[in-house]
Short mmCIF file of C-alpha atoms in Angstrom, two decimals:
data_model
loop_
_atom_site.label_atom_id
_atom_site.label_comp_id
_atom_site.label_asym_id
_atom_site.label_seq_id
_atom_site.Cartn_x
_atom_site.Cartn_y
_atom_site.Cartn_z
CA UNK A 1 159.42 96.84 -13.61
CA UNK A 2 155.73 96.06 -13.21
CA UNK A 3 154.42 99.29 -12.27
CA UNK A 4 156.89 101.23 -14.57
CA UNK A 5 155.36 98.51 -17.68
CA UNK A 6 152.19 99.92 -16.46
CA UNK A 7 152.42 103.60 -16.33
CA UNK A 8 153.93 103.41 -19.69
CA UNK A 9 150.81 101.20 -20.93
CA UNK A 10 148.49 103.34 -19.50
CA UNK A 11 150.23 106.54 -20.95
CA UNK A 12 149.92 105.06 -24.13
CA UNK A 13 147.04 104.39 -24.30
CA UNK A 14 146.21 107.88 -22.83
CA UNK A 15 147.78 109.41 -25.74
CA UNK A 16 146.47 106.89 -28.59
CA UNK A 17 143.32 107.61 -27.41
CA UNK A 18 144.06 111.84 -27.63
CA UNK A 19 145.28 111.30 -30.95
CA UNK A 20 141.91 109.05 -31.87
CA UNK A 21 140.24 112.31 -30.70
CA UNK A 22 141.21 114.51 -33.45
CA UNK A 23 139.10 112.09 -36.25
CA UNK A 24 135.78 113.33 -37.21
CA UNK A 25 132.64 112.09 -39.56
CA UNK A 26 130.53 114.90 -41.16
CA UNK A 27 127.61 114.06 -42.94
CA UNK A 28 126.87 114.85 -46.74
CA UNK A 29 124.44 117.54 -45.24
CA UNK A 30 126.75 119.08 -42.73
CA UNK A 31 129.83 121.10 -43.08
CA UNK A 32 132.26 120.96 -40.46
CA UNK A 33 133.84 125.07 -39.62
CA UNK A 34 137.76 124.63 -38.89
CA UNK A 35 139.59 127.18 -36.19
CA UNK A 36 143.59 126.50 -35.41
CA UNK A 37 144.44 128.86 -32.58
CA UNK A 38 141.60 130.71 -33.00
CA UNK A 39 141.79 131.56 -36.69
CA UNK A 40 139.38 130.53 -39.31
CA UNK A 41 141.01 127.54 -41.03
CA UNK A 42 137.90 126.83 -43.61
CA UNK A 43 135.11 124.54 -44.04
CA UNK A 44 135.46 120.68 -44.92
CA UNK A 45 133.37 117.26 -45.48
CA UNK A 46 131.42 115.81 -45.97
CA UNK A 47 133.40 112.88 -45.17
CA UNK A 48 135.69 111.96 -42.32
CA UNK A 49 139.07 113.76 -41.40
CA UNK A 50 141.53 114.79 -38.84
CA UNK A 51 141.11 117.94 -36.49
CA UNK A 52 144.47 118.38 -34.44
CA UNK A 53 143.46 118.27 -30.89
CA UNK A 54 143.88 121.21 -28.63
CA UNK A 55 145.15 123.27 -31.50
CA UNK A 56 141.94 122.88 -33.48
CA UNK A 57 138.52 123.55 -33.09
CA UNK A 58 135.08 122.43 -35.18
CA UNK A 59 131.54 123.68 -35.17
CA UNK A 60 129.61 121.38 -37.27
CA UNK A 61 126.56 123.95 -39.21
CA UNK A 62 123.27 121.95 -41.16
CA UNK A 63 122.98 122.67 -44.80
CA UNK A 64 119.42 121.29 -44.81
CA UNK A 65 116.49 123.95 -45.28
CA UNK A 66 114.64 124.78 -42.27
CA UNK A 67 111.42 126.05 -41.66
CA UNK A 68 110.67 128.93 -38.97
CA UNK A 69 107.22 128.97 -37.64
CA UNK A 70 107.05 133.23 -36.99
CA UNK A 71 104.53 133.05 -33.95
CA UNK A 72 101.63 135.68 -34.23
CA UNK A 73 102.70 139.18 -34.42
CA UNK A 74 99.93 142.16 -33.35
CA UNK A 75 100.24 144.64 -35.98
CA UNK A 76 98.05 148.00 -37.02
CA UNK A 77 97.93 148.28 -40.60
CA UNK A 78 98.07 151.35 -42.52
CA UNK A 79 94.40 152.02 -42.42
CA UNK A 80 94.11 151.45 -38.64
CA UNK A 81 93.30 147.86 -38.64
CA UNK A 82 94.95 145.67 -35.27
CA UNK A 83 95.29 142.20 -37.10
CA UNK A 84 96.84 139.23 -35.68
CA UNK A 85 99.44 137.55 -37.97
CA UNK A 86 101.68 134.82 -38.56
CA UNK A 87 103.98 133.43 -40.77
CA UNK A 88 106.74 131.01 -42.08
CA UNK A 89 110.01 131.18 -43.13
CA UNK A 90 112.09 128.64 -45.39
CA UNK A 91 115.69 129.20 -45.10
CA UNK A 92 119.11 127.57 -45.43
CA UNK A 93 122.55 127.95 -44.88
CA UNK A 94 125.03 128.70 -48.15
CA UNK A 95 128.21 130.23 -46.94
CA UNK A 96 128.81 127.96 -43.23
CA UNK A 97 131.68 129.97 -42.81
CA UNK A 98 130.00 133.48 -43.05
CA UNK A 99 127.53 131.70 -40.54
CA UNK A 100 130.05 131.24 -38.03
CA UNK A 101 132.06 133.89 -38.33
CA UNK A 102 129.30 136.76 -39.30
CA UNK A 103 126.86 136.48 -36.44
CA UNK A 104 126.85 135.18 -33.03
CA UNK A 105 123.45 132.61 -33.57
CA UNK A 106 122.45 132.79 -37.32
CA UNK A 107 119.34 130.86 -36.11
CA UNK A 108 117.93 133.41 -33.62
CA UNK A 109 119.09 136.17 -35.40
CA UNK A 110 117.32 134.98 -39.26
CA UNK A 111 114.34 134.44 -36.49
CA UNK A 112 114.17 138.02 -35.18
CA UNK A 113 114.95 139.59 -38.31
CA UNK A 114 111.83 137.72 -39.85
CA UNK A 115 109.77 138.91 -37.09
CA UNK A 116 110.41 142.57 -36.97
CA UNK A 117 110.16 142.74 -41.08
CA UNK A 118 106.71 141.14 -40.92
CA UNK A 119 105.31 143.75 -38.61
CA UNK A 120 107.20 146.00 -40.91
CA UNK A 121 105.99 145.13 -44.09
CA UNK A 122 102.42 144.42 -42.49
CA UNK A 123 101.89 147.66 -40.60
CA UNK A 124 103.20 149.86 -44.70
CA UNK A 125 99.90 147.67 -46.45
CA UNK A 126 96.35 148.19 -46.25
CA UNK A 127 93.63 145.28 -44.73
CA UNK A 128 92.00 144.75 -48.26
CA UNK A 129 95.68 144.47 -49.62
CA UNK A 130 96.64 142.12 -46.95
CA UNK A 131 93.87 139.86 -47.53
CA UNK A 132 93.49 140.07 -51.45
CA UNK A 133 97.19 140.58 -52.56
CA UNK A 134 98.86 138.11 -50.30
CA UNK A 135 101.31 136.54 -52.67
CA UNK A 136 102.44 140.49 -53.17
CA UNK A 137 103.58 140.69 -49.86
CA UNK A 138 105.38 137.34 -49.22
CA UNK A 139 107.32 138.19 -52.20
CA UNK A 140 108.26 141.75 -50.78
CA UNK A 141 108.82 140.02 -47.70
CA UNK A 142 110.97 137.25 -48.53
CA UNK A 143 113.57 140.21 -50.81
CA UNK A 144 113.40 142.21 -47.98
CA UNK A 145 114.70 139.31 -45.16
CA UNK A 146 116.86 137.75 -47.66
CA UNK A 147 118.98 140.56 -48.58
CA UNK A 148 119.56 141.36 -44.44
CA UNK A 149 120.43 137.83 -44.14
CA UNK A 150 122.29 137.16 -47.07
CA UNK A 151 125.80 138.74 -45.28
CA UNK A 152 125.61 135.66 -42.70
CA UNK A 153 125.58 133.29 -45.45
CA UNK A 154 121.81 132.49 -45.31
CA UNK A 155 119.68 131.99 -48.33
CA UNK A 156 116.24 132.86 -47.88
CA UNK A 157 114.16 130.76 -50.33
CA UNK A 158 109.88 131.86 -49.33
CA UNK A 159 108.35 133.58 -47.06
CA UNK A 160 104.37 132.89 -46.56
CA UNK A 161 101.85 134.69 -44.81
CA UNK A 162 99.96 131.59 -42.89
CA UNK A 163 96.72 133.28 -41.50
CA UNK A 164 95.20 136.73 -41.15
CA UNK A 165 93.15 136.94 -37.73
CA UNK A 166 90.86 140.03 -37.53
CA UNK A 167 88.98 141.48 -34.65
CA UNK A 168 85.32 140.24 -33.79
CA UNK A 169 83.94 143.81 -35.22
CA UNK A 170 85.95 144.15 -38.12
CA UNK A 171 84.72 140.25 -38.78
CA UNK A 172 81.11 141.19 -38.69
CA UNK A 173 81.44 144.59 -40.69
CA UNK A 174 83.03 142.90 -43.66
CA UNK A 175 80.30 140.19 -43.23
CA UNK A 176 77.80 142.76 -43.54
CA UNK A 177 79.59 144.37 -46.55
CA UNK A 178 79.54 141.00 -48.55
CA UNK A 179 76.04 140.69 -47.91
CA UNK A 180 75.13 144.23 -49.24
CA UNK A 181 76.94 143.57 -52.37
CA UNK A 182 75.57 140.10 -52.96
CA UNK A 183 72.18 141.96 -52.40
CA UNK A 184 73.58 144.64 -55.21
CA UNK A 185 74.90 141.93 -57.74
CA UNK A 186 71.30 139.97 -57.18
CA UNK A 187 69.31 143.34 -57.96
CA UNK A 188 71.31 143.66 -60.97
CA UNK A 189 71.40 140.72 -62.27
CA UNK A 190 67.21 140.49 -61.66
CA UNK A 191 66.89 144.06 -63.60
CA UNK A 192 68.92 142.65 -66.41
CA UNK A 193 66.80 139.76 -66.72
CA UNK A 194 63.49 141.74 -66.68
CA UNK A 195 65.14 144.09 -69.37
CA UNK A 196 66.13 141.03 -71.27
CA UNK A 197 62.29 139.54 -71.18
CA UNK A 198 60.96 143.28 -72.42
CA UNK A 199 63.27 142.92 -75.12
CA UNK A 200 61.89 139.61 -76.31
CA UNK A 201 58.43 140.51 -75.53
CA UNK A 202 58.43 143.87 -77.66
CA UNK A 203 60.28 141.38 -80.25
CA UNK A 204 56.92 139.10 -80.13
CA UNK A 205 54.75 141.52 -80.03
CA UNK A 206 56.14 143.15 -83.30
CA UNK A 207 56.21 139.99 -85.24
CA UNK A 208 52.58 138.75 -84.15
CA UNK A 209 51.17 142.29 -85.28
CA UNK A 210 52.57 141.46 -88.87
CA UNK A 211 49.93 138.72 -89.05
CA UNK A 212 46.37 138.95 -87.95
CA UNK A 213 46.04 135.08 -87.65
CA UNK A 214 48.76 134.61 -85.45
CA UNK A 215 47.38 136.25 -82.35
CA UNK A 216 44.52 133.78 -82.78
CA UNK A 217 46.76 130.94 -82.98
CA UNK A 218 48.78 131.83 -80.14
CA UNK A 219 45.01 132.39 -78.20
CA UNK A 220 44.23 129.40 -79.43
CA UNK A 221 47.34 127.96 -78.09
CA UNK A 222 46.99 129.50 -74.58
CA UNK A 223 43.61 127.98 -74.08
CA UNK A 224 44.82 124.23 -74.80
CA UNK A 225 47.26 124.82 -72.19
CA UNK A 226 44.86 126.02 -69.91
CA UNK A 227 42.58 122.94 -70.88
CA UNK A 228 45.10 120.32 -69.71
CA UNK A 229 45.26 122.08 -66.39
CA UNK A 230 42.48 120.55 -63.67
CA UNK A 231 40.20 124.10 -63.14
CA UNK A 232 36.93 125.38 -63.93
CA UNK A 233 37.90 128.50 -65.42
CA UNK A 234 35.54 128.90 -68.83
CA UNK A 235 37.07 130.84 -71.31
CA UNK A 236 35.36 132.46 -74.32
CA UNK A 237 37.68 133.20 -77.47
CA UNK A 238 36.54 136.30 -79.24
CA UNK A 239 37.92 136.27 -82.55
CA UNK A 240 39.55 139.36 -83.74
CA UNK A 241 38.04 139.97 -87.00
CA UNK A 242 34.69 140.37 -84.82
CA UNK A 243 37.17 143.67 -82.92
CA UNK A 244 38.03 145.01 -85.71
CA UNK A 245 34.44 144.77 -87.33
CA UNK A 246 33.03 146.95 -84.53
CA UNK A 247 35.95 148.72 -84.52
CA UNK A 248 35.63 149.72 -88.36
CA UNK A 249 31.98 150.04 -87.56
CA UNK A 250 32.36 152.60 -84.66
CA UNK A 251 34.20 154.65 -86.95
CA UNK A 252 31.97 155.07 -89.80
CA UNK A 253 29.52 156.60 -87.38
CA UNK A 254 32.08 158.93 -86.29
CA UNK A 255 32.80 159.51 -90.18
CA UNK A 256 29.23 160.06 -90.78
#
């Protein structure tokens, strides 16, 4: 009676502890995929609930959004440029079923899908458009890996292009071309401002010839600024009426 009261304990407990097997806790950011014999059942939780044992099965997927580092990709644009890039990928899971059911990994396949559509989409855009118009492209990108992902259940919510690495020579040739058109804008903008003095000079000039004493001011004017100044530069004003006196005189001999 002993050993039978045994085996019967230990059987029961054998088979309380089977059934105890079949409860399962998901969390409010994890939804639990159900199979029965092999066929999809649906997905449940969060919360805690019963999966029959041996006749049911669970793969637990992660709602959360996760980021994919895309490691550097070597890529020729369309203008014949080899540029290193790299990128990241925010994604999450909508439909867990789909994401079961739909594709063996979703993980490693949302991972290669982003790869091979950033050497895509990288290789169909020019260097200045990679480097100037980059919000262009994660857009384009981001459409493009969302609508191949979107029959696993996977909602692709921004794509962004992370760095841009160019080749030593390519480096030093765009240096070179900054420089030159720094050295253009500078030229420019020096010409304008000589055009802009002529302007005001030919303005001054026009409005001291309107008055014969204001040239002699304005002398006058020059020479207390030069006075203030430590040098031993002598100045003699001649005063214009004294010009024009000789002037008037020299041509009444011609007259004459």
């Amino acid at each position: 009676m002993a050993l039978s009261d045994t085996i019967l304990f230990g059987l029961a407990i054998v088979i309380i502890l089977f059934l105890l097997s079949g409860i399962r806790i998901v969390k409010e950011y994890e939804r639990g995929v159900i199979f029965r014999l092999g066929r999809l059942v649906g997905a449940r939780g969060p919360g805690i609930f019963y999966v029959i044992p041996i006749l049911e099965s669970m793969q637990v997927v992660d709602l959360r959004t996760v980021t994919y580092d895309v490691p550097p990709q070597e890529v020729v644009t369309r203008d014949n440029v080899t540029v290193r890039v790299n990128a990241v990928v925010y994604y999450r899971v909508v439909d867990p079923e789909k994401a079961i059911t739909e594709v063996y990994d979703y993980k490693f396949a949302t991972a290669q899908i982003a790869q091979t559509t950033l050497r895509s989409v990288i290789g169909q855009a020019e260097l200045d458009e990679l480097l100037s118009e980059r919000e262009k492209l994660n857009l384009k990108l981001q459409q493009i890996i969302d609508e191949a992902t979107d029959q696993w259940g996977i909602k692709v919510s921004a794509v962004e292009i992370k760095d841009v690495e160019l080749p030593k020579e390519m480096q030093r040739a765009m240096a070179m071309q900054a420089e030159a058109e720094r050295e253009r804008r500078a030229k420019i903008i020096r010409a304008d401002g000589e055009y802009q003095a002529a302007l005001k000079l030919k303005e001054a000039a026009e409005i001291l010839s309107e008055s014969r004493g204001a040239m002699m001011l304005r002398i006058l004017q020059t020479m207390n600024e030069i006075s203030n100044a430590q040098n031993t530069t002598i100045v003699f004003p001649i005063p214009i009426e004294i010009l024009e006196y000789f002037a008037e005189a020299k041509k009444g001999k011609k007259e004459q």
